[in-house]
Structure formats: structure tokens, C-alpha cells
Amino acid sequence: MAIGIIPSIFFYLLLSTWIVYVCFLSDPSKSPTAHYVTQTLPKSCLSFIGKILGPKAVHVIERAADKLLAILYLVIVLGSWSVVFTHCYSFIDRSKHVSSLHKYSGYVVFFVCIWSWHKARTTSPGFINERNISRFDNYPYDGFLFVNENCRTLGIRKLPRSKYDRFTNKHVARFDHFCGFIDNTVGEENYRFFLLFLIIHVGMCIYGTYVIASLFWGEIQDRDLLNAIFFNGITGEEVKADTWIVGNYLFMKYFALCAVLTLLSVMALVLGLFFAFHLYISACGMTTNEFFKWRQVKKWHVKATSKYSEAQKKDTSNKNRKLDNMAKENAIQRLTDDVDVGCVGPLGGGEQKHDNKTEPECNSEDDPGPFPTNIYHCGIIENFKEVIYPRSRRSDAIARFRASFNS
């Protein structure tokens, strides 16, 4: 019994970790495995299908793929809750260690969970067009990440912190990322609901883990399983109980609940870390899009500074030579060209495709100067105010929009 189940769980966790790392965390431009799994293999499969079924079938598959993560979310959540309603609730009725009130609170948690997903999925992120652009024009250009120019796809002015989103074919105010699990772009006006969605699901996972674990611990105590005698199903020999044996016994008897418990405990950690990341970038006055742009800028600055230092060791005649602001701005702008951004970083594509093999031009003898400042960092309290109460929803933005509309 212990030989088959525990290795299966370990293999499942190992495979899941590998899939998450390759498909979501790895950079396809640097990892051959990630590039093959996320780009080469899907393109080959679509090409094969296109040859057999035609281009229309490929188009249908591509549209369905955009909804795949949202469908996967519903399958996992509804499937897990069906297990809870059918197995966990009957377990609660038999248990003396878990209050029956958890049956009622479970319904509340379920409906709040689904509501938060629906709210994050259906709330507009803040789409910019010629008519409402004045309402979203609330940030200055920093001259590095964001400059005053027109969107090459839609032709409208690119507001600071905004970005064209190819999933919706619209320009999004204070663009954060596109989330496949809610099948919606996250931007200025729905970021607060995305954070609400995250914290509710973190709470749901922690709560579910606690209740199911309490049921199992009650079962162990009531039946004194840690002092029980078990029989080896293969040899028929008596086996004295220990934590490993009891864990295998519970897994065999309550397989569905144990699977849900494993899922909830793992997702509580994953979603908790993801929520913590968003709290961090919010406190720093950044979006996910801007976080990865600044990371690229930091890499460029470190490399440029290193080149300058190496050059000065060889030739001190140009010790005070500095990179002029225009060259510096052009280098950073080229480095941070718009790409599609998902939950865990750049996806590739977008309004401009960034060539990772091309480095921004920078004279190795030029001092890049101090690291640029994030002008959108207004202090932790003010940064969170902008999340909870977006600038585009405030009275001055509404008044400016009405004035421009009436004129």
C-alpha cells in the first residue's frame, strides 16, 4: 500500500511543479524546453490540424484556447466543491470534532468564491478610446518606460502606464496583465476586484485545508489509529501503526477528500505567494507590466555600469564621460518595448515584439548615471489608495471627462 500511493503523490506533485515552471515561470527565449513546450509544440500541432481539417478548425481551436484556463478554473473549483458537498459534509455529520456550522459557512464561502471570480471576470479594466481618454489621463510621462506617442494599432495617444492588449484588441488604462483564469485583462478599474478574487481564494484554500485536516485528525483520535495494528495487503503480516501507515490508510479510505486536501494546501501556498507579490508591487507603485519593465531596465543599468567600470580601468582619459539623457532614454525605451504580459510575466507578441537577442546600443565608455526613479511611487498609503479608489473614478477625472465631452 505504501509503495504505490506515496510515490504516486510525489510524482503528481513533481509533474505539476515541472508543468508550472516550464509553462509559466521559465523564459522561452532562454529555456529550450520552455520554448519547445510553449511555442514549438503548439505551433506544430496547429499546423498538423490545419493540414487535416483546414484553417477554420485552427481558428476555432485558437479561440477555445483563450478560454482554456477559465474553463480549467471552473472544472477544478466546481469539481473540488462537489467532493466537499458529497463527502466532506457527510463526514462532518459523523465527526465530533468539527461543528456542523461549517456546513453552512461552506455554502457562503462557495458563493463568495464564485461571485469574486464573476466580478473580476466581468468588470472592465478601463478601456481607453478617443471619447473617454481625458478621464484616464491622470499620470505624467516618465520619459523612460512611457513616452508621448500614438498606439500603432489603434492610432490613439498612448497614455502613461497604459498598454495595447491583443486579447481584447483595446488600449487598457494602467495595464497590469491578462489573466486567463478570469478570462479578462486586469487594469486600472478592475485591479481591486482581482486582488479581492485572490484574497478570497487564498482564504478559501486555508479554510478548506483547516476543516478537512480537522476531520482527519478527529478520525485518528476517535479510532486511535496511531496505536492500531494494520495488515499488509500483500504479505498479510501485521504492521504497527505510524504516521506513514496512517496517512496511507486515510488516503485509501478517503481518496477524494485527500486529493482535495492536497490541492487546497498547495494552492493556499501558491496563491498566497502570488497575492503577496501583488501587494508588494502595489506598495511600490508598480503594475505587473511595469515590474518586468523595471527588471529589464535594472539588467541594462547593471550591464552598462559594468562596461563603464571595465573601460575606465583600461583608459582613464574619459573618466567623466556620461551617457546623455537622450541616448539613455532611447536605450531604455528600446529595451522595454511592449509585449504581452500574463500572470507571471511577459508572454511575447504584443504591439511590438521585443528581440531578446538585440541589446540596446550603449557606448562602453559612457557612464549610465544613477538608476532611474519610478515617479509613480507616491508612498505606500497613496499607492494603495489608487488601487482601491482608481484615479479614473475620482471626481476630478469625471468632471474633466464631462467637460471634454460637452465641448
PDB file of N, CA and C in Angstrom, residues 344-387:
ATOM      1  N   VAL A 344       2.425  35.757 -14.771  1.00  0.00           N
ATOM      2  CA  VAL A 344       3.779  35.629 -14.227  1.00  0.00           C
ATOM      3  C   VAL A 344       4.838  36.268 -15.101  1.00  0.00           C
ATOM      4  N   GLY A 345       4.428  37.176 -16.009  1.00  0.00           N
ATOM      5  CA  GLY A 345       5.423  37.889 -16.772  1.00  0.00           C
ATOM      6  C   GLY A 345       5.139  37.961 -18.253  1.00  0.00           C
ATOM      7  N   PRO A 346       6.110  38.474 -19.038  1.00  0.00           N
ATOM      8  CA  PRO A 346       5.938  38.649 -20.478  1.00  0.00           C
ATOM      9  C   PRO A 346       5.637  37.332 -21.187  1.00  0.00           C
ATOM     10  N   LEU A 347       4.746  37.424 -22.188  1.00  0.00           N
ATOM     11  CA  LEU A 347       4.364  36.243 -22.958  1.00  0.00           C
ATOM     12  C   LEU A 347       4.936  36.262 -24.362  1.00  0.00           C
ATOM     13  N   GLY A 348       5.403  37.427 -24.806  1.00  0.00           N
ATOM     14  CA  GLY A 348       5.829  37.566 -26.194  1.00  0.00           C
ATOM     15  C   GLY A 348       4.683  38.091 -27.027  1.00  0.00           C
ATOM     16  N   GLY A 349       4.968  38.600 -28.201  1.00  0.00           N
ATOM     17  CA  GLY A 349       3.937  39.194 -29.044  1.00  0.00           C
ATOM     18  C   GLY A 349       3.686  40.624 -28.642  1.00  0.00           C
ATOM     19  N   GLY A 350       2.440  41.067 -28.748  1.00  0.00           N
ATOM     20  CA  GLY A 350       2.075  42.403 -28.329  1.00  0.00           C
ATOM     21  C   GLY A 350       2.201  43.401 -29.448  1.00  0.00           C
ATOM     22  N   GLU A 351       2.141  44.681 -29.064  1.00  0.00           N
ATOM     23  CA  GLU A 351       2.175  45.727 -30.075  1.00  0.00           C
ATOM     24  C   GLU A 351       3.516  45.769 -30.774  1.00  0.00           C
ATOM     25  N   GLN A 352       4.566  45.513 -30.011  1.00  0.00           N
ATOM     26  CA  GLN A 352       5.890  45.413 -30.590  1.00  0.00           C
ATOM     27  C   GLN A 352       6.534  44.152 -30.060  1.00  0.00           C
ATOM     28  N   LYS A 353       7.168  43.412 -30.908  1.00  0.00           N
ATOM     29  CA  LYS A 353       7.844  42.201 -30.458  1.00  0.00           C
ATOM     30  C   LYS A 353       9.275  42.546 -30.104  1.00  0.00           C
ATOM     31  N   HIS A 354       9.621  42.227 -28.887  1.00  0.00           N
ATOM     32  CA  HIS A 354      10.965  42.554 -28.401  1.00  0.00           C
ATOM     33  C   HIS A 354      11.917  41.428 -28.766  1.00  0.00           C
ATOM     34  N   ASP A 355      13.003  41.817 -29.369  1.00  0.00           N
ATOM     35  CA  ASP A 355      14.023  40.841 -29.759  1.00  0.00           C
ATOM     36  C   ASP A 355      15.017  40.709 -28.627  1.00  0.00           C
ATOM     37  N   ASN A 356      14.978  39.586 -27.935  1.00  0.00           N
ATOM     38  CA  ASN A 356      15.836  39.383 -26.785  1.00  0.00           C
ATOM     39  C   ASN A 356      17.316  39.264 -27.174  1.00  0.00           C
ATOM     40  N   LYS A 357      17.580  39.028 -28.447  1.00  0.00           N
ATOM     41  CA  LYS A 357      18.956  38.865 -28.870  1.00  0.00           C
ATOM     42  C   LYS A 357      19.620  40.218 -29.162  1.00  0.00           C
ATOM     43  N   THR A 358      18.783  41.273 -29.240  1.00  0.00           N
ATOM     44  CA  THR A 358      19.309  42.580 -29.569  1.00  0.00           C
ATOM     45  C   THR A 358      19.461  43.415 -28.314  1.00  0.00           C
ATOM     46  N   GLU A 359      20.676  43.831 -28.006  1.00  0.00           N
ATOM     47  CA  GLU A 359      20.934  44.662 -26.841  1.00  0.00           C
ATOM     48  C   GLU A 359      20.851  46.125 -27.246  1.00  0.00           C
ATOM     49  N   PRO A 360      20.357  47.014 -26.387  1.00  0.00           N
ATOM     50  CA  PRO A 360      20.341  48.438 -26.690  1.00  0.00           C
ATOM     51  C   PRO A 360      21.751  48.981 -26.840  1.00  0.00           C
ATOM     52  N   GLU A 361      21.916  49.861 -27.818  1.00  0.00           N
ATOM     53  CA  GLU A 361      23.243  50.401 -28.078  1.00  0.00           C
ATOM     54  C   GLU A 361      23.682  51.293 -26.924  1.00  0.00           C
ATOM     55  N   CYS A 362      24.890  51.086 -26.458  1.00  0.00           N
ATOM     56  CA  CYS A 362      25.422  51.887 -25.365  1.00  0.00           C
ATOM     57  C   CYS A 362      26.943  51.874 -25.447  1.00  0.00           C
ATOM     58  N   ASN A 363      27.521  53.051 -25.580  1.00  0.00           N
ATOM     59  CA  ASN A 363      28.973  53.145 -25.636  1.00  0.00           C
ATOM     60  C   ASN A 363      29.553  52.644 -24.327  1.00  0.00           C
ATOM     61  N   SER A 364      30.470  51.698 -24.398  1.00  0.00           N
ATOM     62  CA  SER A 364      31.020  51.080 -23.197  1.00  0.00           C
ATOM     63  C   SER A 364      31.803  52.068 -22.339  1.00  0.00           C
ATOM     64  N   GLU A 365      32.194  53.229 -22.924  1.00  0.00           N
ATOM     65  CA  GLU A 365      32.947  54.208 -22.157  1.00  0.00           C
ATOM     66  C   GLU A 365      32.045  55.257 -21.507  1.00  0.00           C
ATOM     67  N   ASP A 366      30.750  55.146 -21.707  1.00  0.00           N
ATOM     68  CA  ASP A 366      29.816  56.131 -21.164  1.00  0.00           C
ATOM     69  C   ASP A 366      29.255  55.673 -19.830  1.00  0.00           C
ATOM     70  N   ASP A 367      29.197  56.599 -18.888  1.00  0.00           N
ATOM     71  CA  ASP A 367      28.614  56.328 -17.574  1.00  0.00           C
ATOM     72  C   ASP A 367      27.093  56.449 -17.673  1.00  0.00           C
ATOM     73  N   PRO A 368      26.337  55.363 -17.379  1.00  0.00           N
ATOM     74  CA  PRO A 368      24.867  55.433 -17.485  1.00  0.00           C
ATOM     75  C   PRO A 368      24.238  56.310 -16.414  1.00  0.00           C
ATOM     76  N   GLY A 369      25.008  56.721 -15.408  1.00  0.00           N
ATOM     77  CA  GLY A 369      24.469  57.582 -14.373  1.00  0.00           C
ATOM     78  C   GLY A 369      23.659  56.808 -13.346  1.00  0.00           C
ATOM     79  N   PRO A 370      22.942  57.535 -12.482  1.00  0.00           N
ATOM     80  CA  PRO A 370      22.151  56.864 -11.446  1.00  0.00           C
ATOM     81  C   PRO A 370      20.970  56.110 -12.035  1.00  0.00           C
ATOM     82  N   PHE A 371      20.499  55.141 -11.281  1.00  0.00           N
ATOM     83  CA  PHE A 371      19.360  54.346 -11.740  1.00  0.00           C
ATOM     84  C   PHE A 371      18.111  55.229 -11.792  1.00  0.00           C
ATOM     85  N   PRO A 372      17.297  55.137 -12.868  1.00  0.00           N
ATOM     86  CA  PRO A 372      16.101  55.975 -12.994  1.00  0.00           C
ATOM     87  C   PRO A 372      15.136  55.791 -11.822  1.00  0.00           C
ATOM     88  N   THR A 373      14.377  56.827 -11.538  1.00  0.00           N
ATOM     89  CA  THR A 373      13.417  56.809 -10.427  1.00  0.00           C
ATOM     90  C   THR A 373      12.012  56.509 -10.930  1.00  0.00           C
ATOM     91  N   ASN A 374      11.297  55.709 -10.188  1.00  0.00           N
ATOM     92  CA  ASN A 374       9.903  55.420 -10.512  1.00  0.00           C
ATOM     93  C   ASN A 374       9.037  56.567 -10.001  1.00  0.00           C
ATOM     94  N   ILE A 375       8.611  57.437 -10.902  1.00  0.00           N
ATOM     95  CA  ILE A 375       7.852  58.621 -10.492  1.00  0.00           C
ATOM     96  C   ILE A 375       6.425  58.282 -10.077  1.00  0.00           C
ATOM     97  N   TYR A 376       5.993  57.052 -10.328  1.00  0.00           N
ATOM     98  CA  TYR A 376       4.622  56.659  -9.974  1.00  0.00           C
ATOM     99  C   TYR A 376       4.533  56.102  -8.556  1.00  0.00           C
ATOM    100  N   HIS A 377       5.676  56.024  -7.865  1.00  0.00           N
ATOM    101  CA  HIS A 377       5.686  55.581  -6.474  1.00  0.00           C
ATOM    102  C   HIS A 377       5.415  56.798  -5.594  1.00  0.00           C
ATOM    103  N   CYS A 378       4.184  56.910  -5.097  1.00  0.00           N
ATOM    104  CA  CYS A 378       3.750  58.085  -4.340  1.00  0.00           C
ATOM    105  C   CYS A 378       3.672  57.821  -2.843  1.00  0.00           C
ATOM    106  N   GLY A 379       4.264  56.721  -2.381  1.00  0.00           N
ATOM    107  CA  GLY A 379       4.148  56.329  -0.979  1.00  0.00           C
ATOM    108  C   GLY A 379       3.168  55.182  -0.843  1.00  0.00           C
ATOM    109  N   ILE A 380       3.401  54.322   0.129  1.00  0.00           N
ATOM    110  CA  ILE A 380       2.606  53.094   0.256  1.00  0.00           C
ATOM    111  C   ILE A 380       1.113  53.392   0.404  1.00  0.00           C
ATOM    112  N   ILE A 381       0.765  54.335   1.272  1.00  0.00           N
ATOM    113  CA  ILE A 381      -0.648  54.629   1.513  1.00  0.00           C
ATOM    114  C   ILE A 381      -1.318  55.161   0.251  1.00  0.00           C
ATOM    115  N   GLU A 382      -0.677  56.114  -0.405  1.00  0.00           N
ATOM    116  CA  GLU A 382      -1.263  56.684  -1.617  1.00  0.00           C
ATOM    117  C   GLU A 382      -1.324  55.647  -2.736  1.00  0.00           C
ATOM    118  N   ASN A 383      -0.335  54.769  -2.815  1.00  0.00           N
ATOM    119  CA  ASN A 383      -0.341  53.724  -3.844  1.00  0.00           C
ATOM    120  C   ASN A 383      -1.537  52.795  -3.680  1.00  0.00           C
ATOM    121  N   PHE A 384      -1.821  52.413  -2.435  1.00  0.00           N
ATOM    122  CA  PHE A 384      -2.982  51.544  -2.205  1.00  0.00           C
ATOM    123  C   PHE A 384      -4.296  52.295  -2.387  1.00  0.00           C
ATOM    124  N   LYS A 385      -4.287  53.596  -2.145  1.00  0.00           N
ATOM    125  CA  LYS A 385      -5.490  54.385  -2.419  1.00  0.00           C
ATOM    126  C   LYS A 385      -5.827  54.341  -3.906  1.00  0.00           C
ATOM    127  N   GLU A 386      -4.785  54.382  -4.746  1.00  0.00           N
ATOM    128  CA  GLU A 386      -5.012  54.336  -6.190  1.00  0.00           C
ATOM    129  C   GLU A 386      -5.563  52.987  -6.636  1.00  0.00           C
ATOM    130  N   VAL A 387      -5.234  51.932  -5.885  1.00  0.00           N
ATOM    131  CA  VAL A 387      -5.773  50.609  -6.199  1.00  0.00           C
ATOM    132  C   VAL A 387      -7.236  50.519  -5.783  1.00  0.00           C
TER     133      VAL A 387
END
